Amino acid sequence: MIPYRGDMDAVRVALVNDYEVVARGVAEMLRNYQNRIHVVELDLNKQVGEHVDIALYDTFATTRGDRSEVRDLVSNPLVDVVAVYSWTLEPVHIESAMSNGAGGYISKGLPAAGLVSALETIRAGGKQLHLEQEDAQTVIVGDWPGREEGLSEREAEILALITQGLSNAEIAERTYLSINSIKTYIRNCYRRIGADSRTNALLWGIEHGFRPDRVRIKHPEPAPRSR
Amino acid sequence: MIPYRGDMDAVRVALVNDYEVVARGVAEMLRNYQNRIHVVELDLNKQVGEHVDIALYDTFATTRGDRSEVRDLVSNPLVDVVAVYSWTLEPVHIESAMSNGAGGYISKGLPAAGLVSALETIRAGGKQLHLEQEDAQTVIVGDWPGREEGLSEREAEILALITQGLSNAEIAERTYLSINSIKTYIRNCYRRIGADSRTNALLWGIEHGFRPDRVRIKHPEPAPRSR
DNA sequence: GCAAGTTTCACCCTTTGGGGTGAACCTTTG
DNA sequence: CAAAGGTTCACCCCAAAGGGTGAAACTTGC
């Protein structure tokens, strides 16, 4: 009845992040596992537009700070399970995501095989948390804006949040880091890209792919005034 | 020999400013004087690409801070005379422009008729400085980005320079104003557009036409780093 | 093992930005 | 004439940003 048995068993996964290069990087990681993971295209609005077993939500530079993405994904009837994919592994953050309805939490530190295994396990209703790799395999990392320019993923994330217009305090809150860590990243980031001010860094970011592909930038609405 | 006597006498003028809406605003002012002023289109690079009697250089939010635009225009063999069009009328600034090769200086406070008259006079080799209107005519102002959103021209100029990535000190220097004036304008500007930070104002500016149409934004070059 | 890179954080100090108040002058509008 | 708006500036004070130094833990590559 079904032409391909492999496709029938493959986990249907939507990769969700506002930076296409990030989603593409994850897709690239999964390329060698096409018989086990079927990456589903998002619709024109970058939404999950067809049924998927798992929406894999990458937390890189989230454009909303209230974790509402997870709740939105959970409430999408086309999504069976939402799995959060993040470097942040503290229990308080994991709990927060789960309480928002996530059905899985996967560390970005896992190698591709571990990610695949985690997705399959979650789809099958098994263990939800996949935080550590189980053997010493080489971790193949994904992709992010600014990587070609020499930015680490964390540096890139901070710059992306600057490019969204967030203050240092807001970035610290968004990333669960200390303000001091943020300042350190900013310092390093400016040094790398040759910026000497926030506005210049922001403009550099806009020119180098740091603008989210979904335009949900935090900035003020116009204030009309009669003149 | 010449089909239209009017066109033969009309002053050929190129309107030069990095914000198209500004140039368009001036062109609109001159619309009722088409028999006396022929506005010449710029080429695809926004350069003066054909012979003109006068290049009218509007100083709104100049994207270069060293007055090199005037010198560049002066050295363009297609340009007979460069006239600076500005609100700034202090002798020191006028002298600076003239010493850079400008052959005229016109106040933006002149009504359209005064501007037309000034252009004709300059083209004819007469008086170079046209700083005050000679009678109480209604001043029809030009246009600038953000005008529809309720920004005054000065507020818009400051925001445009913020959007170019300049610091307050740099803006003060560029506009010949005190740092305190800049801060006042910024305050008022933020209130009008509903911004609470520079980065948000910058992002607003980008979304609302404050990006120069010629991409000569002051921002850093990439700093490549081997990784 | 060592060096370099990444991540995270503290602390010190300076610079830049931002909100407020007040004031003067000019122009336009009612 | 008065009010409103635009332009310009001073001054006060605080917040946010930014540069520096140091340190710890971990990972990766030589």
GROMACS .gro file of N, CA, C and O in nm, chain A residues 124-185:
model
  248
  124ALA      N    1   0.811   0.824   1.962
  124ALA     CA    2   0.754   0.697   2.008
  124ALA      C    3   0.696   0.708   2.149
  124ALA      O    4   0.650   0.608   2.205
  125GLY      N    5   0.700   0.827   2.205
  125GLY     CA    6   0.643   0.845   2.338
  125GLY      C    7   0.734   0.802   2.451
  125GLY      O    8   0.691   0.788   2.565
  126GLY      N    9   0.861   0.786   2.419
  126GLY     CA   10   0.955   0.743   2.522
  126GLY      C   11   1.013   0.860   2.598
  126GLY      O   12   0.949   0.963   2.619
  127LYS      N   13   1.138   0.846   2.638
  127LYS     CA   14   1.208   0.947   2.719
  127LYS      C   15   1.202   1.084   2.653
  127LYS      O   16   1.221   1.098   2.532
  128GLN      N   17   1.175   1.184   2.735
  128GLN     CA   18   1.156   1.318   2.679
  128GLN      C   19   1.283   1.402   2.678
  128GLN      O   20   1.303   1.483   2.591
  129LEU      N   21   1.364   1.383   2.780
  129LEU     CA   22   1.482   1.468   2.792
  129LEU      C   23   1.606   1.398   2.738
  129LEU      O   24   1.636   1.285   2.776
  130HIS      N   25   1.676   1.465   2.651
  130HIS     CA   26   1.797   1.409   2.590
  130HIS      C   27   1.906   1.515   2.602
  130HIS      O   28   1.922   1.601   2.516
  131LEU      N   29   1.978   1.505   2.714
  131LEU     CA   30   2.067   1.615   2.748
  131LEU      C   31   2.214   1.582   2.728
  131LEU      O   32   2.296   1.672   2.716
  132GLU      N   33   2.248   1.457   2.730
  132GLU     CA   34   2.390   1.422   2.721
  132GLU      C   35   2.409   1.316   2.615
  132GLU      O   36   2.325   1.228   2.595
  133GLN      N   37   2.524   1.328   2.552
  133GLN     CA   38   2.555   1.223   2.456
  133GLN      C   39   2.602   1.098   2.529
  133GLN      O   40   2.667   1.108   2.634
  134GLU      N   41   2.576   0.988   2.469
  134GLU     CA   42   2.601   0.864   2.542
  134GLU      C   43   2.737   0.803   2.509
  134GLU      O   44   2.779   0.706   2.571
  135ASP      N   45   2.803   0.855   2.408
  135ASP     CA   46   2.940   0.811   2.384
  135ASP      C   47   3.016   0.923   2.314
  135ASP      O   48   2.957   1.019   2.269
  136ALA      N   49   3.143   0.906   2.305
  136ALA     CA   50   3.229   1.014   2.254
  136ALA      C   51   3.228   1.019   2.102
  136ALA      O   52   3.321   0.980   2.036
  137GLN      N   53   3.116   1.070   2.051
  137GLN     CA   54   3.113   1.088   1.906
  137GLN      C   55   3.142   1.234   1.874
  137GLN      O   56   3.121   1.323   1.954
  138THR      N   57   3.188   1.253   1.753
  138THR     CA   58   3.216   1.388   1.712
  138THR      C   59   3.086   1.464   1.695
  138THR      O   60   2.995   1.420   1.625
  139VAL      N   61   3.079   1.579   1.760
  139VAL     CA   62   2.960   1.662   1.749
  139VAL      C   63   2.970   1.747   1.623
  139VAL      O   64   3.064   1.824   1.607
  140ILE      N   65   2.877   1.729   1.536
  140ILE     CA   66   2.872   1.814   1.417
  140ILE      C   67   2.775   1.927   1.446
  140ILE      O   68   2.656   1.906   1.467
  141VAL      N   69   2.826   2.048   1.449
  141VAL     CA   70   2.741   2.161   1.485
  141VAL      C   71   2.664   2.210   1.364
  141VAL      O   72   2.697   2.180   1.250
  142GLY      N   73   2.561   2.286   1.394
  142GLY     CA   74   2.477   2.339   1.287
  142GLY      C   75   2.539   2.463   1.226
  142GLY      O   76   2.660   2.472   1.210
  143ASP      N   77   2.453   2.557   1.196
  143ASP     CA   78   2.502   2.678   1.131
  143ASP      C   79   2.431   2.798   1.193
  143ASP      O   80   2.327   2.784   1.258
  144TRP      N   81   2.489   2.915   1.175
  144TRP     CA   82   2.428   3.037   1.227
  144TRP      C   83   2.482   3.154   1.150
  144TRP      O   84   2.589   3.146   1.089
  145PRO      N   85   2.409   3.265   1.151
  145PRO     CA   86   2.458   3.384   1.081
  145PRO      C   87   2.588   3.432   1.141
  145PRO      O   88   2.608   3.422   1.261
  146GLY      N   89   2.677   3.478   1.059
  146GLY     CA   90   2.803   3.532   1.106
  146GLY      C   91   2.910   3.427   1.126
  146GLY      O   92   3.023   3.462   1.161
  147ARG      N   93   2.875   3.304   1.103
  147ARG     CA   94   2.975   3.199   1.124
  147ARG      C   95   3.093   3.217   1.030
  147ARG      O   96   3.209   3.202   1.069
  148GLU      N   97   3.061   3.252   0.907
  148GLU     CA   98   3.169   3.272   0.811
  148GLU      C   99   3.258   3.389   0.851
  148GLU      O  100   3.374   3.395   0.813
  149GLU      N  101   3.202   3.481   0.924
  149GLU     CA  102   3.281   3.596   0.966
  149GLU      C  103   3.358   3.569   1.096
  149GLU      O  104   3.420   3.660   1.151
  150GLY      N  105   3.349   3.448   1.144
  150GLY     CA  106   3.430   3.413   1.259
  150GLY      C  107   3.362   3.424   1.393
  150GLY      O  108   3.428   3.416   1.497
  151LEU      N  109   3.231   3.440   1.393
  151LEU     CA  110   3.160   3.450   1.520
  151LEU      C  111   3.124   3.311   1.571
  151LEU      O  112   3.079   3.225   1.496
  152SER      N  113   3.143   3.291   1.701
  152SER     CA  114   3.095   3.167   1.761
  152SER      C  115   2.943   3.172   1.767
  152SER      O  116   2.882   3.278   1.750
  153GLU      N  117   2.882   3.058   1.793
  153GLU     CA  118   2.738   3.057   1.795
  153GLU      C  119   2.684   3.153   1.900
  153GLU      O  120   2.587   3.225   1.876
  154ARG      N  121   2.745   3.153   2.018
  154ARG     CA  122   2.698   3.240   2.123
  154ARG      C  123   2.716   3.388   2.086
  154ARG      O  124   2.627   3.470   2.110
  155GLU      N  125   2.831   3.418   2.031
  155GLU     CA  126   2.854   3.556   1.987
  155GLU      C  127   2.750   3.597   1.884
  155GLU      O  128   2.697   3.708   1.885
  156ALA      N  129   2.721   3.505   1.796
  156ALA     CA  130   2.624   3.535   1.691
  156ALA      C  131   2.485   3.555   1.750
  156ALA      O  132   2.409   3.643   1.707
  157GLU      N  133   2.452   3.474   1.847
  157GLU     CA  134   2.321   3.487   1.908
  157GLU      C  135   2.305   3.623   1.975
  157GLU      O  136   2.200   3.689   1.962
  158ILE      N  137   2.411   3.664   2.046
  158ILE     CA  138   2.403   3.794   2.113
  158ILE      C  139   2.390   3.905   2.010
  158ILE      O  140   2.310   3.998   2.025
  159LEU      N  141   2.467   3.896   1.904
  159LEU     CA  142   2.458   3.998   1.801
  159LEU      C  143   2.320   3.998   1.735
  159LEU      O  144   2.264   4.104   1.703
  160ALA      N  145   2.266   3.879   1.718
  160ALA     CA  146   2.132   3.872   1.659
  160ALA      C  147   2.031   3.943   1.747
  160ALA      O  148   1.941   4.012   1.697
  161LEU      N  149   2.047   3.927   1.876
  161LEU     CA  150   1.952   3.993   1.968
  161LEU      C  151   1.975   4.144   1.972
  161LEU      O  152   1.879   4.221   1.986
  162ILE      N  153   2.100   4.186   1.959
  162ILE     CA  154   2.126   4.329   1.944
  162ILE      C  155   2.057   4.380   1.819
  162ILE      O  156   1.993   4.486   1.819
  163THR      N  157   2.069   4.303   1.712
  163THR     CA  158   2.009   4.344   1.585
  163THR      C  159   1.857   4.347   1.593
  163THR      O  160   1.790   4.413   1.513
  164GLN      N  161   1.801   4.275   1.688
  164GLN     CA  162   1.657   4.284   1.711
  164GLN      C  163   1.623   4.402   1.799
  164GLN      O  164   1.505   4.426   1.826
  165GLY      N  165   1.722   4.472   1.848
  165GLY     CA  166   1.695   4.594   1.924
  165GLY      C  167   1.689   4.575   2.074
  165GLY      O  168   1.648   4.665   2.146
  166LEU      N  169   1.731   4.462   2.124
  166LEU     CA  170   1.723   4.437   2.267
  166LEU      C  171   1.838   4.505   2.340
  166LEU      O  172   1.948   4.519   2.288
  167SER      N  173   1.812   4.545   2.465
  167SER     CA  174   1.917   4.601   2.550
  167SER      C  175   1.995   4.486   2.612
  167SER      O  176   1.955   4.369   2.604
  168ASN      N  177   2.107   4.521   2.675
  168ASN     CA  178   2.188   4.418   2.740
  168ASN      C  179   2.108   4.342   2.844
  168ASN      O  180   2.114   4.219   2.852
  169ALA      N  181   2.031   4.416   2.924
  169ALA     CA  182   1.952   4.351   3.028
  169ALA      C  183   1.850   4.255   2.967
  169ALA      O  184   1.828   4.144   3.016
  170GLU      N  185   1.788   4.299   2.860
  170GLU     CA  186   1.689   4.213   2.794
  170GLU      C  187   1.754   4.090   2.736
  170GLU      O  188   1.699   3.979   2.741
  171ILE      N  189   1.872   4.108   2.679
  171ILE     CA  190   1.944   3.993   2.623
  171ILE      C  191   1.982   3.895   2.734
  171ILE      O  192   1.969   3.773   2.718
  172ALA      N  193   2.027   3.951   2.847
  172ALA     CA  194   2.064   3.864   2.959
  172ALA      C  195   1.944   3.781   3.002
  172ALA      O  196   1.955   3.659   3.026
  173GLU      N  197   1.830   3.844   3.010
  173GLU     CA  198   1.710   3.772   3.051
  173GLU      C  199   1.671   3.668   2.948
  173GLU      O  200   1.634   3.555   2.981
  174ARG      N  201   1.682   3.706   2.824
  174ARG     CA  202   1.639   3.615   2.716
  174ARG      C  203   1.726   3.489   2.710
  174ARG      O  204   1.678   3.380   2.679
  175THR      N  205   1.855   3.508   2.739
  175THR     CA  206   1.950   3.397   2.725
  175THR      C  207   1.984   3.330   2.858
  175THR      O  208   2.065   3.239   2.861
  176TYR      N  209   1.924   3.377   2.964
  176TYR     CA  210   1.950   3.322   3.098
  176TYR      C  211   2.095   3.338   3.141
  176TYR      O  212   2.151   3.254   3.210
  177LEU      N  213   2.159   3.444   3.093
  177LEU     CA  214   2.298   3.469   3.131
  177LEU      C  215   2.308   3.594   3.216
  177LEU      O  216   2.215   3.674   3.224
  178SER      N  217   2.426   3.609   3.277
  178SER     CA  218   2.452   3.729   3.355
  178SER      C  219   2.480   3.848   3.263
  178SER      O  220   2.529   3.830   3.152
  179ILE      N  221   2.450   3.967   3.314
  179ILE     CA  222   2.479   4.087   3.236
  179ILE      C  223   2.627   4.094   3.203
  179ILE      O  224   2.668   4.145   3.097
  180ASN      N  225   2.710   4.041   3.293
  180ASN     CA  226   2.854   4.045   3.269
  180ASN      C  227   2.894   3.957   3.152
  180ASN      O  228   2.982   3.992   3.074
  181SER      N  229   2.828   3.844   3.144
  181SER     CA  230   2.855   3.756   3.029
  181SER      C  231   2.815   3.826   2.899
  181SER      O  232   2.886   3.819   2.798
  182ILE      N  233   2.702   3.891   2.902
  182ILE     CA  234   2.656   3.962   2.782
  182ILE      C  235   2.759   4.064   2.739
  182ILE      O  236   2.795   4.075   2.622
  183LYS      N  237   2.807   4.141   2.838
  183LYS     CA  238   2.906   4.243   2.804
  183LYS      C  239   3.032   4.182   2.745
  183LYS      O  240   3.091   4.237   2.651
  184THR      N  241   3.070   4.069   2.800
  184THR     CA  242   3.189   4.002   2.746
  184THR      C  243   3.167   3.962   2.601
  184THR      O  244   3.252   3.984   2.514
  185TYR      N  245   3.052   3.902   2.577
  185TYR     CA  246   3.023   3.862   2.439
  185TYR      C  247   3.020   3.981   2.345
  185TYR      O  248   3.069   3.975   2.232
   0.00000   0.00000   0.00000
